């Protein structure tokens, strides 16, 4: 794939930006791609809305705003209400099922992944966003899984590498099971 | 000022993104503003081009690409050639004078700050970008200096706070001297 766009949205303190940075590093350092990463935050940095958008391309990215996201991952109810409006029909939507109540199933390709619950079972709620990265990779072909594992091992804080890798793998495996239940091997975003 | 735009450009390893993050944190956490921060990087993350664009606004930012930068800080020759094309006449340009040779003085408001040399004199070349943040704040009214000091104290790695604060203050003082020599107290970006 020559270009893909990912949006991850939730609240401050959920590691949203870190998740985007990890995808960006995996794509640039290990995948040899060009990356543009945009983060937005309001005055209330804790508890307020948090969003990251990552564009990965073979070519230089001139327009940093996402136009047709391939994947949108949502980790809070507020983010759910704000971040699904501009989707095209092909976008894959991943909801943190412990954090988001779906209003109506108005989007065809919605997957429910209990990212925060999985993170809690691993011992640290903060790695929920890394579970979500795993789910994104498990559901799509956007990036080689090994590139992301390399990035997680290299760029997460010392002492937390294994926890983050476990979170990533748990999310990927959960997503792969969801696809198997549907009889699909992988979605094209 | 209700909105300002800052671009900082240089090479990987110069702390370009960190400089942008510090301005963004100062503006959001301590200044109560909305911030959008966009970073771009190519496959060669070390030594390759690095750029960060920060938009600070009283209102939510809907378009993350800089349109009329108030300040552009340049820390490498390659970045100099790439990042001055779209400037309006009012933009303040700050060049790291040890790193950038000016081709021609085609822009009215260029300031030369030896950010890397100042950082070296403080003992760590990596804080050059924090010297540059100080120069940006010293040359403009975009942000209260105290907000940035708070952000530097809070968000730089433990043990490096004082070094980073010194770098910031050195850059600000250097810029203030430049303005005094011109008989100006502060530039409006």
Short mmCIF file of C-alpha atoms in Angstrom, two decimals:
data_model
loop_
_atom_site.label_atom_id
_atom_site.label_comp_id
_atom_site.label_asym_id
_atom_site.label_seq_id
_atom_site.Cartn_x
_atom_site.Cartn_y
_atom_site.Cartn_z
CA UNK A 1 0.00 0.00 0.00
CA UNK A 2 1.46 3.35 -0.99
CA UNK A 3 -0.41 5.51 1.50
CA UNK A 4 -2.49 5.00 4.59
CA UNK A 5 -4.08 7.19 7.20
CA UNK A 6 -4.79 6.29 10.82
CA UNK A 7 -6.65 8.25 13.46
CA UNK A 8 -6.61 7.32 17.14
CA UNK A 9 -8.79 9.34 19.48
CA UNK A 10 -9.55 9.24 23.18
CA UNK A 11 -8.70 11.16 26.32
CA UNK A 12 -5.55 12.58 27.84
CA UNK A 13 -3.74 9.94 29.90
CA UNK A 14 -4.65 7.03 27.59
CA UNK A 15 -1.37 7.07 25.69
CA UNK A 16 -3.05 8.12 22.44
CA UNK A 17 -0.10 10.13 21.13
CA UNK A 18 2.38 7.38 22.06
CA UNK A 19 0.33 4.90 20.02
CA UNK A 20 0.52 7.18 16.99
CA UNK A 21 4.23 7.78 17.48
CA UNK A 22 4.84 4.03 17.58
CA UNK A 23 3.03 3.50 14.27
CA UNK A 24 4.97 6.42 12.78
CA UNK A 25 8.34 5.13 13.99
CA UNK A 26 7.59 1.61 12.79
CA UNK A 27 6.73 2.97 9.34
CA UNK A 28 9.66 5.37 9.02
CA UNK A 29 12.57 3.73 10.84
CA UNK A 30 11.74 0.12 9.99
CA UNK A 31 9.45 0.47 6.98
CA UNK A 32 11.35 3.18 5.11
CA UNK A 33 8.25 5.35 4.67
CA UNK A 34 7.54 9.06 4.99
CA UNK A 35 5.39 9.95 7.97
CA UNK A 36 3.41 12.97 9.09
CA UNK A 37 1.99 12.90 12.59
CA UNK A 38 -0.42 15.49 13.91
CA UNK A 39 -1.51 15.72 17.51
CA UNK A 40 -4.10 18.09 18.88
CA UNK A 41 -4.76 19.00 22.45
CA UNK A 42 -6.80 21.48 24.37
CA UNK A 43 -6.04 23.48 27.49
CA UNK A 44 -7.00 20.65 29.81
CA UNK A 45 -4.23 18.24 28.92
CA UNK A 46 -5.31 15.70 31.51
CA UNK A 47 -8.70 14.21 31.02
CA UNK A 48 -9.36 16.35 27.96
CA UNK A 49 -9.73 15.09 24.43
CA UNK A 50 -6.64 13.63 22.79
CA UNK A 51 -6.20 12.75 19.14
CA UNK A 52 -3.40 11.70 16.87
CA UNK A 53 -3.46 11.37 13.11
CA UNK A 54 -0.72 9.54 11.24
CA UNK A 55 -0.21 9.58 7.49
CA UNK A 56 2.26 7.07 6.08
CA UNK A 57 3.31 7.32 2.47
CA UNK A 58 5.97 6.28 0.00
CA UNK A 59 6.12 9.89 -1.01
CA UNK A 60 6.52 13.11 0.90
CA UNK A 61 3.27 14.16 2.57
CA UNK A 62 2.28 17.71 1.70
CA UNK A 63 -1.10 17.89 3.39
CA UNK A 64 -1.02 16.73 7.01
CA UNK A 65 -4.78 16.54 7.58
CA UNK A 66 -6.34 13.14 7.16
CA UNK A 67 -8.82 12.99 4.31
CA UNK A 68 -9.80 9.36 4.01
CA UNK A 69 -8.75 7.45 7.09
CA UNK A 70 -8.17 3.75 6.53
CA UNK A 71 -8.49 3.03 10.23
CA UNK A 72 -10.09 4.98 13.08
CA UNK A 73 -9.57 3.73 16.62
CA UNK A 74 -11.74 5.21 19.35
CA UNK A 75 -11.02 4.93 23.06
CA UNK A 76 -13.57 7.21 24.75
CA UNK A 77 -17.24 8.08 24.42
CA UNK A 78 -16.50 11.72 23.71
CA UNK A 79 -14.07 10.72 20.96
CA UNK A 80 -16.72 8.41 19.50
CA UNK A 81 -19.11 11.30 19.13
CA UNK A 82 -16.52 13.59 17.60
CA UNK A 83 -14.44 11.47 15.27
CA UNK A 84 -16.62 9.35 13.05
CA UNK A 85 -18.28 12.02 10.95
CA UNK A 86 -15.85 12.30 8.08
CA UNK A 87 -15.43 8.60 7.39
CA UNK A 88 -15.75 7.07 4.01
CA UNK A 89 -17.44 3.69 3.75
CA UNK A 90 -14.17 1.79 3.57
CA UNK A 91 -12.71 2.93 6.86
CA UNK A 92 -12.27 0.27 9.51
CA UNK A 93 -13.51 1.45 12.91
CA UNK A 94 -12.10 -0.10 16.08
CA UNK A 95 -13.87 0.70 19.34
CA UNK A 96 -12.49 0.08 22.82
CA UNK A 97 -15.55 -1.87 23.89
CA UNK A 98 -15.07 -1.19 27.60
CA UNK A 99 -14.96 2.55 27.00
CA UNK A 100 -17.37 3.23 24.16
CA UNK A 101 -21.09 2.59 23.89
CA UNK A 102 -22.15 2.43 20.26
CA UNK A 103 -25.13 4.68 19.55
CA UNK A 104 -26.19 2.79 16.47
CA UNK A 105 -24.41 0.48 14.07
CA UNK A 106 -24.42 2.98 11.24
CA UNK A 107 -21.01 1.94 10.02
CA UNK A 108 -20.44 -1.36 8.28
CA UNK A 109 -16.96 -2.23 9.45
CA UNK A 110 -16.92 -1.78 13.21
CA UNK A 111 -14.80 -4.02 15.43
CA UNK A 112 -15.06 -4.14 19.21
CA UNK A 113 -11.82 -4.73 21.06
CA UNK A 114 -11.73 -4.47 24.88
CA UNK A 115 -8.34 -2.74 24.79
CA UNK A 116 -8.51 -1.19 28.25
CA UNK A 117 -9.75 -4.44 29.82
CA UNK A 118 -6.95 -6.39 28.14
CA UNK A 119 -4.43 -3.81 29.36
CA UNK A 120 -5.77 -4.12 32.91
CA UNK A 121 -5.42 -7.90 32.73
CA UNK A 122 -1.76 -7.34 31.78
CA UNK A 123 -1.35 -5.18 34.88
CA UNK A 124 -1.21 -1.62 33.45
CA UNK A 125 -4.14 0.31 32.12
CA UNK A 126 -1.79 2.74 30.35
CA UNK A 127 -0.83 0.10 27.73
CA UNK A 128 -4.41 0.04 26.41
CA UNK A 129 -3.31 2.19 23.49
CA UNK A 130 -0.64 -0.37 22.62
CA UNK A 131 -3.31 -3.09 22.66
CA UNK A 132 -5.18 -0.85 20.22
CA UNK A 133 -2.12 -0.58 17.98
CA UNK A 134 -1.98 -4.37 17.98
CA UNK A 135 -5.68 -4.54 17.04
CA UNK A 136 -5.14 -2.05 14.20
CA UNK A 137 -2.28 -4.12 12.81
CA UNK A 138 -4.18 -7.38 13.32
CA UNK A 139 -7.22 -6.06 11.44
CA UNK A 140 -5.38 -4.44 8.54
CA UNK A 141 -2.44 -4.83 6.23
CA UNK A 142 -1.16 -1.31 6.77
CA UNK A 143 2.15 -2.28 8.37
CA UNK A 144 4.32 -5.33 8.84
CA UNK A 145 3.80 -6.58 12.37
CA UNK A 146 7.56 -7.04 12.82
CA UNK A 147 8.21 -3.35 12.12
CA UNK A 148 5.87 -2.40 14.95
CA UNK A 149 7.41 -4.93 17.33
CA UNK A 150 10.83 -3.47 16.55
CA UNK A 151 9.57 0.04 17.21
CA UNK A 152 7.89 -0.96 20.49
CA UNK A 153 11.06 -2.73 21.67
CA UNK A 154 13.21 0.27 20.75
CA UNK A 155 11.12 3.30 21.68
CA UNK A 156 9.12 2.42 24.78
CA UNK A 157 10.68 3.44 28.12
CA UNK A 158 13.34 1.10 29.45
CA UNK A 159 11.83 -1.58 31.65
CA UNK A 160 8.42 -1.41 29.96
CA UNK A 161 9.39 -2.97 26.62
CA UNK A 162 8.08 -6.45 27.43
CA UNK A 163 4.81 -5.16 28.86
CA UNK A 164 4.26 -3.03 25.76
CA UNK A 165 5.14 -5.92 23.44
CA UNK A 166 2.70 -8.17 25.30
CA UNK A 167 0.02 -5.51 24.97
CA UNK A 168 0.69 -5.17 21.25
CA UNK A 169 0.59 -8.93 20.69
CA UNK A 170 -2.58 -9.35 22.79
CA UNK A 171 -4.36 -6.72 20.70
CA UNK A 172 -3.21 -8.29 17.46
CA UNK A 173 -4.30 -11.76 18.52
CA UNK A 174 -7.68 -10.53 19.68
CA UNK A 175 -8.20 -8.87 16.31
CA UNK A 176 -7.11 -11.94 14.40
CA UNK A 177 -9.65 -14.02 16.31
CA UNK A 178 -12.37 -11.53 15.41
CA UNK A 179 -11.46 -11.92 11.74
CA UNK A 180 -11.34 -15.71 11.98
CA UNK A 181 -14.86 -15.70 13.41
CA UNK A 182 -15.90 -13.79 10.30
CA UNK A 183 -13.95 -16.12 8.02
CA UNK A 184 -11.69 -13.29 6.89
CA UNK A 185 -7.89 -13.39 7.06
CA UNK A 186 -7.22 -9.68 6.94
CA UNK A 187 -9.04 -6.50 6.03
CA UNK A 188 -7.81 -4.09 3.43
CA UNK A 189 -8.22 -0.57 4.80
CA UNK B 1 -2.60 37.30 20.27
CA UNK B 2 -5.39 34.90 19.40
CA UNK B 3 -3.41 32.64 17.05
CA UNK B 4 0.20 32.07 16.16
CA UNK B 5 2.12 29.64 14.02
CA UNK B 6 5.70 28.49 14.55
CA UNK B 7 7.84 26.31 12.31
CA UNK B 8 11.15 24.85 13.48
CA UNK B 9 13.20 22.93 10.91
CA UNK B 10 16.55 21.21 10.94
CA UNK B 11 17.93 17.68 11.02
CA UNK B 12 17.19 14.54 12.97
CA UNK B 13 19.10 14.52 16.27
CA UNK B 14 18.81 18.28 16.84
CA UNK B 15 15.82 18.03 19.18
CA UNK B 16 13.54 19.81 16.69
CA UNK B 17 10.37 17.95 17.71
CA UNK B 18 11.12 18.39 21.42
CA UNK B 19 11.37 22.14 20.88
CA UNK B 20 7.96 22.18 19.25
CA UNK B 21 6.47 19.98 21.96
CA UNK B 22 7.78 22.37 24.62
CA UNK B 23 6.13 25.38 22.95
CA UNK B 24 2.91 23.36 22.61
CA UNK B 25 2.91 22.24 26.25
CA UNK B 26 3.68 25.75 27.48
CA UNK B 27 0.76 27.10 25.47
CA UNK B 28 -1.75 24.40 26.40
CA UNK B 29 -0.93 23.36 29.96
CA UNK B 30 0.19 26.77 31.24
CA UNK B 31 -1.35 29.17 28.73
CA UNK B 32 -4.77 27.53 28.41
CA UNK B 33 -4.63 27.46 24.59
CA UNK B 34 -5.53 24.92 21.94
CA UNK B 35 -2.55 23.43 20.17
CA UNK B 36 -1.98 21.43 17.02
CA UNK B 37 1.48 20.03 16.47
CA UNK B 38 2.58 18.38 13.25
CA UNK B 39 5.87 16.59 12.81
CA UNK B 40 7.18 15.14 9.59
CA UNK B 41 9.97 12.70 9.10
CA UNK B 42 11.42 10.66 6.31
CA UNK B 43 12.79 7.13 6.27
CA UNK B 44 16.21 8.21 7.47
CA UNK B 45 15.21 9.32 10.94
CA UNK B 46 18.77 10.08 11.96
CA UNK B 47 20.47 12.82 10.04
CA UNK B 48 17.47 13.29 7.79
CA UNK B 49 15.30 16.35 7.64
CA UNK B 50 13.20 17.11 10.71
CA UNK B 51 10.43 19.65 10.98
CA UNK B 52 7.79 20.59 13.49
CA UNK B 53 4.92 23.01 13.04
CA UNK B 54 2.94 24.30 16.01
CA UNK B 55 -0.31 26.21 15.81
CA UNK B 56 -1.54 27.83 19.01
CA UNK B 57 -4.98 29.31 19.16
CA UNK B 58 -7.72 30.42 21.51
CA UNK B 59 -10.06 28.35 19.40
CA UNK B 60 -9.98 24.79 18.16
CA UNK B 61 -7.62 24.39 15.22
CA UNK B 62 -9.30 22.74 12.23
CA UNK B 63 -6.51 23.00 9.67
CA UNK B 64 -3.17 21.72 10.98
CA UNK B 65 -0.97 23.02 8.15
CA UNK B 66 0.74 26.33 8.78
CA UNK B 67 -0.41 29.04 6.42
CA UNK B 68 1.21 32.23 7.69
CA UNK B 69 3.98 31.40 10.11
CA UNK B 70 4.76 34.13 12.63
CA UNK B 71 8.16 32.65 13.35
CA UNK B 72 10.36 30.24 11.39
CA UNK B 73 13.49 28.91 13.08
CA UNK B 74 16.04 27.14 10.90
CA UNK B 75 18.82 24.93 12.23
CA UNK B 76 20.40 23.35 9.12
CA UNK B 77 21.41 24.39 5.63
CA UNK B 78 19.05 21.91 4.01
CA UNK B 79 16.16 23.22 6.12
CA UNK B 80 17.09 26.77 5.09
CA UNK B 81 16.70 25.87 1.45
CA UNK B 82 13.40 24.08 1.99
CA UNK B 83 11.47 26.12 4.51
CA UNK B 84 11.48 29.78 3.63
CA UNK B 85 9.46 29.72 0.44
CA UNK B 86 5.97 30.23 1.76
CA UNK B 87 6.72 33.08 4.15
CA UNK B 88 4.75 36.25 4.23
CA UNK B 89 6.64 39.49 4.80
CA UNK B 90 5.80 39.64 8.48
CA UNK B 91 7.36 36.34 9.50
CA UNK B 92 10.35 36.53 11.80
CA UNK B 93 13.15 34.23 10.65
CA UNK B 94 15.68 32.95 13.16
CA UNK B 95 18.77 31.22 11.79
CA UNK B 96 21.20 29.11 13.79
CA UNK B 97 24.21 31.11 12.63
CA UNK B 98 26.69 28.32 13.19
CA UNK B 99 24.67 25.92 11.05
CA UNK B 100 23.17 28.04 8.26
CA UNK B 101 24.87 30.16 5.60
CA UNK B 102 22.49 32.79 4.30
CA UNK B 103 22.35 32.80 0.50
CA UNK B 104 21.09 36.36 0.25
CA UNK B 105 19.31 38.65 2.64
CA UNK B 106 16.04 38.49 0.77
CA UNK B 107 13.98 38.57 3.91
CA UNK B 108 13.64 41.69 6.01
CA UNK B 109 13.37 40.22 9.46
CA UNK B 110 16.19 37.72 9.82
CA UNK B 111 17.94 37.21 13.16
CA UNK B 112 21.12 35.23 13.60
CA UNK B 113 21.42 33.29 16.83
CA UNK B 114 24.34 30.88 17.35
CA UNK B 115 22.09 28.34 19.06
CA UNK B 116 24.33 25.32 18.57
CA UNK B 117 27.44 27.22 19.69
CA UNK B 118 25.63 28.46 22.80
CA UNK B 119 24.47 24.90 23.53
CA UNK B 120 28.02 23.62 23.17
CA UNK B 121 29.23 26.28 25.59
CA UNK B 122 26.63 24.97 28.07
CA UNK B 123 28.06 21.48 27.63
CA UNK B 124 25.44 19.71 25.49
CA UNK B 125 24.88 20.28 21.81
CA UNK B 126 21.46 18.61 22.04
CA UNK B 127 20.00 21.61 23.92
CA UNK B 128 20.54 23.84 20.86
CA UNK B 129 16.85 23.54 20.05
CA UNK B 130 16.01 24.81 23.55
CA UNK B 131 18.30 27.80 22.96
CA UNK B 132 16.27 28.34 19.80
CA UNK B 133 13.01 28.21 21.75
CA UNK B 134 14.47 30.88 24.04
CA UNK B 135 15.41 33.01 21.02
CA UNK B 136 11.90 32.65 19.58
CA UNK B 137 10.36 33.79 22.87
CA UNK B 138 12.91 36.58 23.29
CA UNK B 139 12.22 37.94 19.81
CA UNK B 140 8.43 37.71 19.90
CA UNK B 141 5.42 38.13 22.12
CA UNK B 142 3.89 34.81 21.20
CA UNK B 143 4.09 33.24 24.66
CA UNK B 144 4.73 34.29 28.24
CA UNK B 145 8.29 33.36 29.09
CA UNK B 146 7.18 31.92 32.45
CA UNK B 147 4.85 29.43 30.73
CA UNK B 148 7.79 28.06 28.75
CA UNK B 149 10.02 27.87 31.82
CA UNK B 150 7.29 25.93 33.59
CA UNK B 151 6.98 23.54 30.67
CA UNK B 152 10.76 23.03 30.41
CA UNK B 153 11.00 22.36 34.15
CA UNK B 154 8.13 19.88 34.00
CA UNK B 155 8.57 18.03 30.72
CA UNK B 156 12.31 17.67 30.10
CA UNK B 157 13.88 14.39 31.31
CA UNK B 158 14.72 14.25 34.99
CA UNK B 159 18.22 15.49 35.67
CA UNK B 160 18.31 17.71 32.56
CA UNK B 161 15.82 20.35 33.71
CA UNK B 162 18.44 22.91 34.79
CA UNK B 163 20.51 22.47 31.65
CA UNK B 164 17.43 22.94 29.50
CA UNK B 165 16.32 25.98 31.50
CA UNK B 166 19.78 27.49 31.12
CA UNK B 167 19.64 26.86 27.38
CA UNK B 168 16.23 28.49 27.15
CA UNK B 169 17.33 31.53 29.16
CA UNK B 170 20.57 31.90 27.19
CA UNK B 171 18.65 31.94 23.92
CA UNK B 172 16.15 34.46 25.23
CA UNK B 173 18.85 36.76 26.54
CA UNK B 174 20.80 36.57 23.30
CA UNK B 175 17.66 37.53 21.39
CA UNK B 176 16.87 40.38 23.74
CA UNK B 177 20.36 41.80 23.19
CA UNK B 178 19.84 41.62 19.44
CA UNK B 179 16.66 43.63 19.82
CA UNK B 180 18.29 46.16 22.15
CA UNK B 181 20.99 46.74 19.56
CA UNK B 182 18.21 47.61 17.14
CA UNK B 183 16.42 49.79 19.68
CA UNK B 184 13.40 47.48 19.70
CA UNK B 185 11.90 45.94 22.81
CA UNK B 186 10.01 43.07 21.19
CA UNK B 187 8.85 42.04 17.74
CA UNK B 188 5.27 41.31 16.93
CA UNK B 189 5.14 38.16 14.81
#
